[in-house]
PDB file of C-alpha atoms and ligand atoms in Angstrom:
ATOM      1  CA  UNK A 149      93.778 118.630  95.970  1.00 92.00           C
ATOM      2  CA  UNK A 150      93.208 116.721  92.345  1.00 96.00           C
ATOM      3  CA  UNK A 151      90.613 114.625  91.854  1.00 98.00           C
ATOM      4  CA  UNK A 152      91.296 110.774  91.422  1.00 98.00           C
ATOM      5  CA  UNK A 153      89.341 108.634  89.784  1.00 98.00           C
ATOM      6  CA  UNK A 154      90.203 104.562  91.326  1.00 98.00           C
ATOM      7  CA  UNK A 155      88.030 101.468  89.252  1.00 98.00           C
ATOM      8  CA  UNK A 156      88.341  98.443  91.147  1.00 96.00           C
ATOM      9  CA  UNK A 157      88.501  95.435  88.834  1.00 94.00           C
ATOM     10  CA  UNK A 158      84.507  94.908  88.544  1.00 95.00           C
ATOM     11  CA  UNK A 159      84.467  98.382  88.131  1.00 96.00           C
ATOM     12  CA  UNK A 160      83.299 100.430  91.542  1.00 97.00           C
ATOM     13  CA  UNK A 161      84.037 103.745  91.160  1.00 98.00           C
ATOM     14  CA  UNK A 162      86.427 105.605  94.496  1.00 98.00           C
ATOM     15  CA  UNK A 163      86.576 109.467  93.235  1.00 98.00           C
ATOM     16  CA  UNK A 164      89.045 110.675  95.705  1.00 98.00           C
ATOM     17  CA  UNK A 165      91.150 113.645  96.275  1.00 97.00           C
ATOM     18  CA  UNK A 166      94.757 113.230  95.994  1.00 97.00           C
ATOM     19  CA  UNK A 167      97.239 115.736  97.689  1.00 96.00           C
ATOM     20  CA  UNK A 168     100.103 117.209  94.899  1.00 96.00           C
ATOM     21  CA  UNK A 169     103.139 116.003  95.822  1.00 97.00           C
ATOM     22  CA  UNK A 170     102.219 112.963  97.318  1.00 98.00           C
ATOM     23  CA  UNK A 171     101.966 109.673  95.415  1.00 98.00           C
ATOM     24  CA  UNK A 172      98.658 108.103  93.754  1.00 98.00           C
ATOM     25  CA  UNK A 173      99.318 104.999  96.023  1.00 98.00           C
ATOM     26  CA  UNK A 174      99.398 107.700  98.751  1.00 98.00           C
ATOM     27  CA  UNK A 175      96.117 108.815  97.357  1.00 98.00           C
ATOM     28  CA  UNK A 176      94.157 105.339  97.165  1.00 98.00           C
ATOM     29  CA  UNK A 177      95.624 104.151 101.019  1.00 97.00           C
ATOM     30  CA  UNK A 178      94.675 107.178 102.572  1.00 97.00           C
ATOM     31  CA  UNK A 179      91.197 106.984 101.053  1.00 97.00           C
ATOM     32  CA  UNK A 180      90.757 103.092 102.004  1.00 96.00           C
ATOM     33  CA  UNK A 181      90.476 102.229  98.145  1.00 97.00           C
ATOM     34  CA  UNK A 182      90.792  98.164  97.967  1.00 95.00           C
ATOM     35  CA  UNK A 183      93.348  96.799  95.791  1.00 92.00           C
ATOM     36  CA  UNK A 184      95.904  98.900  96.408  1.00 95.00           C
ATOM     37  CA  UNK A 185      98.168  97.043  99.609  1.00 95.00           C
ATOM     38  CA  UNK A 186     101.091  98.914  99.158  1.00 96.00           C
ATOM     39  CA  UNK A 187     103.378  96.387 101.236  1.00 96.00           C
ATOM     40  CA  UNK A 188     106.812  97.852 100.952  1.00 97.00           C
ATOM     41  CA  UNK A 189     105.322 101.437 101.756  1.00 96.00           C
ATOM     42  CA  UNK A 190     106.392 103.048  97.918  1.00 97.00           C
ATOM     43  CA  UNK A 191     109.897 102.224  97.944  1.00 97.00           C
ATOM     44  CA  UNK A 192     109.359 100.569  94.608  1.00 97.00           C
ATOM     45  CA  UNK A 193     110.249  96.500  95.133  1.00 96.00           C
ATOM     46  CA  UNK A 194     106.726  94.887  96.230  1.00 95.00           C
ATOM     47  CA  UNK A 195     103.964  96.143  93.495  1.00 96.00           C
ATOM     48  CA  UNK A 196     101.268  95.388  95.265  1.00 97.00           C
ATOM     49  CA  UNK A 197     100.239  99.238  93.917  1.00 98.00           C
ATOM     50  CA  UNK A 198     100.236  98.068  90.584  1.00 98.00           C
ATOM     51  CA  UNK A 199      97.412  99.652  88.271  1.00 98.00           C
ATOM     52  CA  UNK A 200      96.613 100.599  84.686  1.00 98.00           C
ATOM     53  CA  UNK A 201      96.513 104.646  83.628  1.00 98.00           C
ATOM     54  CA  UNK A 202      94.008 104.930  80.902  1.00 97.00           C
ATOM     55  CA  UNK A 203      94.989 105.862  77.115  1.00 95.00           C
ATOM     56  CA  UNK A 204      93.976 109.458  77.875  1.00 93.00           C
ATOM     57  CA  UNK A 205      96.541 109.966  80.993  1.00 95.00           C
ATOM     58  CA  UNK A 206      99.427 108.239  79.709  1.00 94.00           C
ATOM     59  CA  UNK A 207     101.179 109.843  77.972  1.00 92.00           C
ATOM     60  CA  UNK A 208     101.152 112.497  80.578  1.00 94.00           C
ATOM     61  CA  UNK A 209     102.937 111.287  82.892  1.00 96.00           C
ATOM     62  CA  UNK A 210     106.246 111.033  83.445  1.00 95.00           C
ATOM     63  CA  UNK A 211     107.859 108.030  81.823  1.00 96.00           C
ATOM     64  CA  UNK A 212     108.980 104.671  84.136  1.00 97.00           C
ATOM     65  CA  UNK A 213     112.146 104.613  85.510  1.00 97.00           C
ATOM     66  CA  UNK A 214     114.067 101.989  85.287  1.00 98.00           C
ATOM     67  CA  UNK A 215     113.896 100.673  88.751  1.00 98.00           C
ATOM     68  CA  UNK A 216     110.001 100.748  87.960  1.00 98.00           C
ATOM     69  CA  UNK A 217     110.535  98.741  85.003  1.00 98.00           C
ATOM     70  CA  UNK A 218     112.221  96.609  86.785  1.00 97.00           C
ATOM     71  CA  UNK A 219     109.219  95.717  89.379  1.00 97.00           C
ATOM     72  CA  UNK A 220     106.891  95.681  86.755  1.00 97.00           C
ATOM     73  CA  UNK A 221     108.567  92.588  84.496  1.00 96.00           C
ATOM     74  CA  UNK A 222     107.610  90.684  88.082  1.00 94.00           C
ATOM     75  CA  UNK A 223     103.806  91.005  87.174  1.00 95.00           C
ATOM     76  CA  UNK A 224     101.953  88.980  85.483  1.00 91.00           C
ATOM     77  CA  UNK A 225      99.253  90.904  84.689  1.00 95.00           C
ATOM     78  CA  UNK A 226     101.077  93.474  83.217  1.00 96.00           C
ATOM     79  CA  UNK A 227      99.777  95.356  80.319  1.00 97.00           C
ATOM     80  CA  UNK A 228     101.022  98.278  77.993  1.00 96.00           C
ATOM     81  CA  UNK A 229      99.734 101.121  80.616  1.00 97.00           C
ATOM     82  CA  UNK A 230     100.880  99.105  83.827  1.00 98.00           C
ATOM     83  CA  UNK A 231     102.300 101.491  86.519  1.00 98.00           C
ATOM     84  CA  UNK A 232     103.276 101.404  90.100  1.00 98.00           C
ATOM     85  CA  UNK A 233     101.141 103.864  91.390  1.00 98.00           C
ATOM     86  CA  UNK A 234     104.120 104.666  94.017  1.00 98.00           C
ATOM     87  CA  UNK A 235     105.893 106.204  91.620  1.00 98.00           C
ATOM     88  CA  UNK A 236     103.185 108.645  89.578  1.00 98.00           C
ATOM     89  CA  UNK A 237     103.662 112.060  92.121  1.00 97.00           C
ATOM     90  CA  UNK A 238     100.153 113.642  92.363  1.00 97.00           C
ATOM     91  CA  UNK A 239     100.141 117.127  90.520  1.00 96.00           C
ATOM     92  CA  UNK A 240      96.942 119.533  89.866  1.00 95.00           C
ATOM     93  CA  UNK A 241      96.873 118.559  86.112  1.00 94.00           C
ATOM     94  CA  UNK A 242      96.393 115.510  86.657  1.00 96.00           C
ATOM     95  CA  UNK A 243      92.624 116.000  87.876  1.00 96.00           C
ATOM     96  CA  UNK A 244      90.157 113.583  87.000  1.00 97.00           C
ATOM     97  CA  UNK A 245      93.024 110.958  85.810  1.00 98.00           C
ATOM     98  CA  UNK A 246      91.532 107.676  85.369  1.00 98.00           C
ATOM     99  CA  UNK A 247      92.984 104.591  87.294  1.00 98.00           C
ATOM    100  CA  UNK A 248      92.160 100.664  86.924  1.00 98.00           C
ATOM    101  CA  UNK A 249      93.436  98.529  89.235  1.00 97.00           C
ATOM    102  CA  UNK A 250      94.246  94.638  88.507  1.00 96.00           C
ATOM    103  CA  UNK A 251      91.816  91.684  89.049  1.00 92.00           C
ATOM    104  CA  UNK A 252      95.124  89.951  91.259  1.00 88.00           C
ATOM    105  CA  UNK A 253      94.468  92.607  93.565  1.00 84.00           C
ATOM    106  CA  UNK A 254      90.432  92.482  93.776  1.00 76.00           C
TER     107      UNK A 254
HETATM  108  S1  LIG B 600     104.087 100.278  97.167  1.00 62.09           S
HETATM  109 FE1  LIG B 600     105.511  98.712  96.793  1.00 62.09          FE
HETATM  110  S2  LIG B 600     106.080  99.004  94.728  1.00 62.09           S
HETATM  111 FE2  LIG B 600     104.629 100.566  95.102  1.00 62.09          FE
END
């Protein structure tokens, strides 16, 4: 299990644990984190699992794809380090990553 850090908007804390292999949507629905609705399931069209990776996990993941890309010009709160959380696979070196979550989806 890796540890997952979820800030809602006004900043509450969720520390979860995330299974590898499984997606950091997967991670925040499973644990009953708010914000994250997760409407089409992860198949990458609603974003309603859209959330910002801080600075210091960036660059460590994987980069978008372009279907993700694609999603993400929909939202209008998106920012340099928006991701669909759908997409970012859990793995164990990812523990303690850092995740904000938008003010749309307080
Ligand atoms: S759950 Fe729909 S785009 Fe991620």
């Amino acid at each position: 299990m890796t540890t997952v850090h979820f800030f809602e908007h006004d900043g509450t804390e969720h520390t979860v644990e995330g299974r590898a292999g499984r997606s950091l949507m997967r991670a925040a629905v499973d644990n009953d984190v708010p914000g994250i609705d997760a409407i089409c399931r992860g198949c990458c069209s609603c974003s309603t699992c859209h959330c910002y990776i801080d600075d210091a996990w960036r660059e460590r993941l994987p980069p978008a794809t372009e279907a993700e890309l694609g999603v993400l010009e929909g939202v209008s709160d998106r920012r340099p380090n928006s991701r669909l959380s759908c997409q970012i696979v859990v793995t164990e070196d990812l523990g303690g990553i850092v995740v904000r979550l938008p003010e749309s989806q307080g």
